[in-house]
């Protein structure tokens, strides 16, 4: 089992979205990328070996999902999240965002309203606006370096008869909250009361820090499960995003048929031949690797918090409860979003995600990816510190 997360691995010149376009996007190929949410770690050895065996077979034809595929998923969810799901609920998509776009079209009509909790993952905004729907923001509230939901505003939004859907981010990207059972129950109660369907994006569900527990939204009750869809994937968990695989849980049989019919219409019904193999290997044999990863991410997180506290106190760290993404409050620097980008790319020579892309209440924030060897992370923090010293 490869558990050496300290070893830097050269990713340049590998067609990496994260590493190989810094010159095109940011104007400098020497910029250190700490932005896109994939990890700079090799996948579990079991996944690598399974893929090698599949490659060596030499024929890469149309691929089906057999019983072992479904068993790997249901067993993982039972072991990791204490939730018994039914095999027939399981369908798929090349990625969670692809599924979100399809589901927005299936569940709503043009000009319907959809709730999101900002600041939130930018594709949430894109799949709503791009499908000619209307965003209703339920801004999260930041107090004492901790985000909470504004439940009064959320209920008010759900009462609007034009609001048909809510896309929930659980755990939340970028603020790192792992929503508690009572928080999710409020959403479920109002979803059923006001007829607002919920899609729960739970792609970061396996990346949870000590002292916190992921609660699958649909696990709250059968009624809530039947009025919701859950999306997750092995891709974030095991760093295999490029293989493109996700699981879409649709308990309602009629809705599941509509979704699968739409997949067929779009010719998305076949899985990538490598995604099936990688998914099974990851869920069946990747747990030790994941436990080691979470320990390593925890050490990186503690290091980041200590570093900012000692050397960069003007930037506040919002400590995440899950994910490998750290939300940084840079508002004391007094820079606009555009100025922050200019500062990152031209002065610090690093790439983090600029906060306004997550919503207007993300202005003045940055998102840092800590899923990299400590050596890489240290270099990024040192570049930031040196640039801030010159800024002052």
Coordinates of C-alpha atoms in Angstrom, one line a residue:
X1 CA 0.0 0.0 0.0
X2 CA 1.6 3.3 -1.1
X3 CA 1.2 5.6 1.8
X4 CA 4.1 8.0 1.1
X5 CA 2.3 11.3 0.9
X6 CA 5.5 13.2 1.5
X7 CA 7.1 12.4 -1.9
X8 CA 6.7 15.2 -4.5
X9 CA 5.7 13.9 -7.9
X10 CA 6.4 15.8 -11.1
X11 CA 3.0 16.6 -12.8
X12 CA 4.1 19.0 -15.4
X13 CA 3.9 17.7 -19.0
X14 CA 1.3 15.1 -18.1
X15 CA -1.7 17.0 -19.6
X16 CA -2.6 18.1 -16.1
X17 CA -5.4 20.7 -15.9
X18 CA -4.0 21.9 -12.6
X19 CA -0.3 22.1 -13.5
X20 CA 0.1 22.4 -17.3
X21 CA -1.8 25.6 -18.1
X22 CA -0.4 28.1 -15.6
X23 CA 1.2 30.0 -18.4
X24 CA -2.0 30.1 -20.4
X25 CA -4.3 31.0 -17.5
X26 CA -2.1 33.0 -15.3
X27 CA 0.6 34.3 -17.6
X28 CA 3.6 32.5 -16.0
X29 CA 4.5 28.8 -16.2
X30 CA 6.5 29.2 -12.9
X31 CA 3.3 29.8 -10.9
X32 CA 2.8 27.1 -8.2
X33 CA -0.8 25.7 -8.5
X34 CA -2.6 25.2 -5.2
X35 CA -6.1 25.6 -6.7
X36 CA -7.9 22.9 -8.6
X37 CA -9.5 20.3 -6.3
X38 CA -7.3 17.3 -7.2
X39 CA -4.5 15.9 -5.2
X40 CA -0.8 15.7 -5.8
X41 CA -0.7 12.2 -4.5
X42 CA -0.7 8.9 -6.4
X43 CA -3.9 6.8 -6.2
X44 CA -4.0 3.7 -4.0
X45 CA -1.8 0.9 -5.2
X46 CA -4.8 -1.4 -5.6
X47 CA -6.3 1.0 -8.1
X48 CA -3.1 1.3 -10.0
X49 CA -2.7 -2.5 -10.2
X50 CA -6.3 -3.0 -11.3
X51 CA -5.8 -0.4 -14.0
X52 CA -2.6 -2.0 -15.2
X53 CA -4.3 -5.4 -15.5
X54 CA -7.1 -3.8 -17.5
X55 CA -4.7 -2.0 -19.8
X56 CA -2.7 -5.2 -20.4
X57 CA -5.8 -7.0 -21.5
X58 CA -5.6 -4.8 -24.6
X59 CA -9.3 -4.5 -25.6
X60 CA -11.1 -1.5 -24.3
X61 CA -14.7 -2.0 -25.5
X62 CA -18.1 -0.9 -24.3
X63 CA -18.3 -1.7 -20.6
X64 CA -21.1 -2.8 -18.3
X65 CA -21.6 -2.6 -14.6
X66 CA -21.8 -6.0 -13.0
X67 CA -22.9 -7.1 -9.5
X68 CA -19.4 -6.6 -8.1
X69 CA -19.5 -2.9 -9.0
X70 CA -22.8 -2.3 -7.2
X71 CA -21.6 -4.4 -4.2
X72 CA -18.4 -2.3 -3.9
X73 CA -20.5 0.9 -3.7
X74 CA -23.2 -0.3 -1.3
X75 CA -20.6 -1.9 1.0
X76 CA -18.5 1.3 1.1
X77 CA -21.5 3.5 2.0
X78 CA -22.5 1.0 4.7
X79 CA -19.0 0.8 6.2
X80 CA -18.0 4.4 5.9
X81 CA -21.3 6.2 6.5
X82 CA -23.5 3.7 8.2
X83 CA -26.2 4.0 5.6
X84 CA -27.8 1.0 3.9
X85 CA -28.6 1.9 0.3
X86 CA -30.5 -0.2 -2.3
X87 CA -28.6 -1.4 -5.3
X88 CA -31.5 -0.4 -7.6
X89 CA -31.0 3.3 -6.5
X90 CA -27.6 3.4 -8.2
X91 CA -27.1 5.0 -11.5
X92 CA -24.1 6.9 -12.9
X93 CA -22.7 9.9 -14.7
X94 CA -19.3 10.8 -16.0
X95 CA -19.1 13.4 -13.2
X96 CA -21.3 15.0 -10.5
X97 CA -21.5 18.3 -12.4
X98 CA -22.8 16.5 -15.5
X99 CA -25.5 14.9 -13.4
X100 CA -26.4 18.3 -11.8
X101 CA -26.9 19.8 -15.3
X102 CA -29.1 16.9 -16.4
X103 CA -31.1 17.0 -13.2
X104 CA -31.7 20.7 -13.3
X105 CA -33.3 20.1 -16.7
X106 CA -35.4 17.1 -15.5
X107 CA -36.6 18.7 -12.2
X108 CA -37.3 22.3 -13.2
X109 CA -38.5 24.4 -16.1
X110 CA -36.8 27.5 -17.6
X111 CA -37.0 30.5 -15.3
X112 CA -37.7 28.4 -12.2
X113 CA -35.7 29.3 -9.1
X114 CA -33.0 27.2 -7.5
X115 CA -31.5 27.7 -4.1
X116 CA -27.8 27.5 -3.5
X117 CA -25.8 28.4 -0.3
X118 CA -23.1 30.8 -1.2
X119 CA -20.1 31.0 -1.2
X120 CA -20.3 27.7 -3.1
X121 CA -18.6 25.7 -5.8
X122 CA -18.8 27.8 -9.0
X123 CA -20.3 25.0 -11.3
X124 CA -23.5 25.3 -9.1
X125 CA -23.9 28.8 -10.5
X126 CA -23.1 27.6 -14.0
X127 CA -25.5 24.7 -14.3
X128 CA -28.3 27.0 -13.1
X129 CA -27.6 30.0 -15.3
X130 CA -26.5 27.9 -18.2
X131 CA -29.8 26.1 -18.2
X132 CA -31.8 29.3 -18.1
X133 CA -32.9 29.0 -14.4
X134 CA -32.7 31.6 -11.7
X135 CA -30.3 31.5 -8.7
X136 CA -31.7 32.2 -5.3
X137 CA -28.8 32.7 -2.8
X138 CA -29.1 31.6 0.8
X139 CA -25.8 33.1 1.9
X140 CA -24.0 31.3 4.7
X141 CA -23.3 33.4 7.8
X142 CA -19.7 33.8 9.0
X143 CA -19.2 34.5 12.7
X144 CA -16.1 33.8 14.8
X145 CA -14.4 32.0 11.9
X146 CA -17.3 29.6 11.6
X147 CA -20.0 29.3 9.0
X148 CA -23.7 28.5 9.7
X149 CA -26.9 28.4 7.7
X150 CA -29.3 31.3 7.7
X151 CA -32.4 29.2 8.4
X152 CA -34.8 32.2 8.5
X153 CA -33.8 33.3 5.1
X154 CA -33.8 29.7 3.8
X155 CA -37.4 29.0 4.9
X156 CA -38.4 32.3 3.4
X157 CA -36.8 31.3 0.1
X158 CA -38.5 27.9 0.1
X159 CA -41.9 29.4 0.6
X160 CA -41.6 31.1 -2.8
X161 CA -43.7 29.0 -5.2
X162 CA -41.2 29.6 -8.0
X163 CA -38.5 27.9 -6.0
X164 CA -38.5 24.3 -7.2
X165 CA -35.1 22.9 -6.3
X166 CA -32.2 23.3 -3.8
X167 CA -28.7 22.1 -4.6
X168 CA -27.0 21.3 -1.2
X169 CA -23.3 21.0 -0.8
X170 CA -22.6 18.4 1.9
X171 CA -19.8 18.7 3.0
X172 CA -19.6 22.3 1.8
X173 CA -17.0 23.5 -0.7
X174 CA -15.3 25.9 -0.1
X175 CA -16.1 26.7 3.6
X176 CA -15.5 23.1 4.8
X177 CA -18.6 22.6 6.9
X178 CA -19.7 19.1 7.6
X179 CA -23.4 19.7 8.2
X180 CA -24.8 18.3 11.4
X181 CA -27.9 16.1 11.6
X182 CA -30.1 18.8 13.0
X183 CA -29.1 21.3 10.3
X184 CA -29.9 18.7 7.6
X185 CA -33.2 17.9 9.3
X186 CA -34.3 21.5 9.0
X187 CA -33.7 21.4 5.2
X188 CA -35.6 18.1 5.0
X189 CA -38.5 19.3 7.0
X190 CA -39.0 22.4 4.8
X191 CA -38.2 20.6 1.6
X192 CA -41.2 18.3 2.2
X193 CA -43.4 21.1 3.6
X194 CA -42.9 23.5 0.7
X195 CA -42.3 21.1 -2.2
X196 CA -38.7 22.0 -2.9
X197 CA -36.7 19.0 -4.2
X198 CA -33.1 18.6 -2.9
X199 CA -30.0 17.4 -4.8
X200 CA -27.2 16.8 -2.3
X201 CA -23.7 17.0 -3.8
X202 CA -21.7 14.8 -1.4
X203 CA -18.6 14.3 -3.4
X204 CA -16.3 15.2 -0.5
X205 CA -18.2 12.9 1.9
X206 CA -15.2 10.6 2.6
X207 CA -12.8 13.4 3.4
X208 CA -13.8 14.2 7.0
X209 CA -11.5 15.3 9.9
X210 CA -11.5 13.9 13.4
X211 CA -14.4 14.8 15.6
X212 CA -16.8 15.2 12.7
X213 CA -19.1 12.8 10.9
X214 CA -20.7 13.0 7.5
X215 CA -24.4 12.5 7.5
X216 CA -25.9 11.6 4.1
X217 CA -28.9 13.9 3.6
X218 CA -31.1 11.1 2.2
X219 CA -30.3 8.9 5.2
X220 CA -32.5 11.0 7.4
X221 CA -35.8 9.3 6.5
X222 CA -37.4 7.3 3.7
X223 CA -39.6 10.3 2.9
X224 CA -36.6 12.6 2.5
X225 CA -34.8 10.0 0.5
X226 CA -37.6 9.8 -2.0
X227 CA -37.7 13.5 -2.4
X228 CA -34.0 13.9 -3.0
X229 CA -31.0 12.7 -5.1
X230 CA -27.5 12.1 -3.7
X231 CA -24.4 12.5 -5.9
X232 CA -21.0 11.3 -4.8
X233 CA -17.9 9.7 -6.4
X234 CA -14.6 7.9 -5.8
X235 CA -12.8 10.6 -7.8
X236 CA -12.2 13.1 -5.0
X237 CA -11.6 10.5 -2.4
X238 CA -9.0 8.5 -4.2
X239 CA -7.6 11.2 -6.6
X240 CA -8.9 9.6 -9.8
X241 CA -10.9 12.5 -11.2
X242 CA -9.4 12.1 -14.7
X243 CA -11.0 8.7 -14.9
X244 CA -14.5 10.3 -14.6
X245 CA -16.9 8.3 -12.6
X246 CA -19.7 9.2 -10.2
X247 CA -22.6 7.6 -8.4
X248 CA -26.0 9.1 -8.5
X249 CA -28.5 7.7 -6.0
X250 CA -32.2 8.1 -7.1
X251 CA -34.6 6.2 -4.7
X252 CA -37.7 7.3 -6.6
X253 CA -38.1 4.7 -9.4
X254 CA -40.0 6.9 -11.8
X255 CA -37.5 9.7 -11.6
X256 CA -34.6 7.2 -11.9
X257 CA -36.1 6.0 -15.1
X258 CA -36.4 9.5 -16.5
X259 CA -32.8 10.2 -15.6
X260 CA -31.5 7.0 -17.2
X261 CA -33.6 7.7 -20.3
X262 CA -31.9 11.1 -20.5
X263 CA -28.5 9.5 -20.1
X264 CA -29.3 7.3 -23.1
X265 CA -30.5 10.3 -25.1
X266 CA -27.2 11.9 -24.5
X267 CA -25.3 8.7 -25.2
X268 CA -23.9 8.7 -21.7
X269 CA -25.2 5.3 -20.6
X270 CA -21.9 3.5 -21.1
X271 CA -19.2 3.7 -18.5
X272 CA -15.5 4.4 -19.2
X273 CA -13.9 0.9 -19.1
X274 CA -11.3 2.1 -16.7
X275 CA -13.8 3.9 -14.3
X276 CA -15.6 0.6 -13.5
X277 CA -12.3 -1.1 -12.6
X278 CA -11.0 1.8 -10.6
X279 CA -14.2 2.3 -8.7
X280 CA -14.3 -1.3 -7.6
X281 CA -10.7 -1.4 -6.6
X282 CA -10.9 1.9 -4.7
X283 CA -13.9 1.0 -2.7
X284 CA -12.9 -2.6 -2.0
X285 CA -9.2 -2.0 -1.2
X286 CA -8.6 1.7 -0.7
X287 CA -9.7 2.2 2.9
X288 CA -6.2 1.9 4.5
X289 CA -4.9 4.4 2.0
X290 CA -7.8 6.8 2.7
X291 CA -7.2 6.6 6.4
X292 CA -3.6 7.5 5.9
X293 CA -4.5 10.3 3.6
X294 CA -6.9 11.9 6.2
X295 CA -4.1 11.7 8.8
X296 CA -1.7 13.4 6.4
X297 CA -4.3 16.1 5.5
X298 CA -4.9 16.7 9.2
X299 CA -1.2 17.3 9.7
X300 CA -1.1 19.7 6.7
X301 CA -4.1 21.5 8.0
X302 CA -2.5 22.0 11.5
X303 CA 0.7 23.2 9.8
X304 CA -1.2 25.7 7.7
X305 CA -3.1 27.1 10.6
X306 CA 0.1 27.4 12.7
X307 CA 1.9 29.1 9.7
X308 CA -0.8 31.7 9.2
X309 CA -1.1 32.4 12.9
X310 CA 2.7 33.0 13.2
X311 CA 3.6 34.6 9.9
X312 CA 0.4 35.8 8.2
X313 CA -2.0 36.9 11.0
X314 CA -3.7 39.4 8.7
X315 CA -5.2 36.4 6.9
X316 CA -7.7 34.3 8.9
X317 CA -8.0 30.6 8.3
X318 CA -11.6 29.1 8.3
X319 CA -10.8 25.7 9.8
X320 CA -12.5 23.0 7.7
X321 CA -14.3 20.1 9.2
X322 CA -14.0 18.2 5.9
X323 CA -12.5 18.4 2.4
X324 CA -8.9 19.2 1.6
X325 CA -9.8 22.8 0.8
X326 CA -9.1 25.7 3.1
X327 CA -11.0 29.0 2.9
X328 CA -8.9 32.0 3.7
X329 CA -10.4 35.3 4.8
X330 CA -8.1 38.0 3.2
X331 CA -10.4 40.9 3.6
X332 CA -8.1 42.7 6.0
X333 CA -5.7 43.1 3.1
X334 CA -8.2 45.6 1.6
X335 CA -7.9 44.1 -1.9
X336 CA -10.7 43.5 -4.4
X337 CA -11.0 40.2 -6.2
X338 CA -9.2 41.4 -9.2
X339 CA -6.4 42.9 -7.0
X340 CA -6.1 39.6 -5.1
X341 CA -5.7 37.7 -8.4
X342 CA -3.0 40.2 -9.6
X343 CA -1.3 39.8 -6.2
X344 CA -1.3 36.0 -6.4
X345 CA -0.2 35.6 -10.0
X346 CA 2.2 38.4 -10.4
X347 CA 3.7 38.9 -7.0
X348 CA 3.3 35.7 -5.0
X349 CA 3.6 33.4 -8.0
X350 CA 1.0 31.0 -6.7
X351 CA -2.5 30.1 -7.9
X352 CA -5.3 29.8 -5.4
X353 CA -9.0 30.1 -6.3
X354 CA -10.2 33.7 -6.0
X355 CA -13.3 33.9 -3.8
X356 CA -15.7 36.0 -5.8
X357 CA -16.1 33.1 -8.3
X358 CA -18.0 31.3 -5.4
X359 CA -20.5 34.1 -5.1
X360 CA -20.5 37.8 -4.1
X361 CA -20.0 36.9 -0.4
X362 CA -16.7 35.2 -1.4
X363 CA -15.1 38.5 -2.4
X364 CA -11.9 39.0 -0.4
X365 CA -11.4 35.2 0.2
X366 CA -9.1 32.6 -1.4
X367 CA -9.4 28.8 -1.5
X368 CA -6.2 26.9 -0.8
X369 CA -5.8 23.2 -1.8
X370 CA -3.7 21.4 0.9
X371 CA -3.7 18.0 -0.7
X372 CA 0.0 18.0 -1.7
X373 CA 3.3 17.1 0.0
X374 CA 4.3 19.4 2.8
X375 CA 7.3 20.5 0.8
X376 CA 5.0 21.9 -2.0
X377 CA 2.7 23.4 0.6
X378 CA 5.6 25.1 2.4
X379 CA 6.9 26.6 -0.9
X380 CA 3.4 28.1 -1.6
X381 CA 3.1 29.6 1.9
X382 CA 6.6 31.0 1.7
X383 CA 5.9 32.6 -1.6
X384 CA 2.7 34.1 -0.1
X385 CA 4.6 35.4 3.0
X386 CA 7.4 37.0 0.9
X387 CA 4.9 38.7 -1.4
X388 CA 2.9 40.1 1.6
X389 CA 6.0 41.5 3.2
X390 CA 6.6 43.5 0.0
X391 CA 3.0 44.5 -0.2
X392 CA 3.3 46.1 3.3

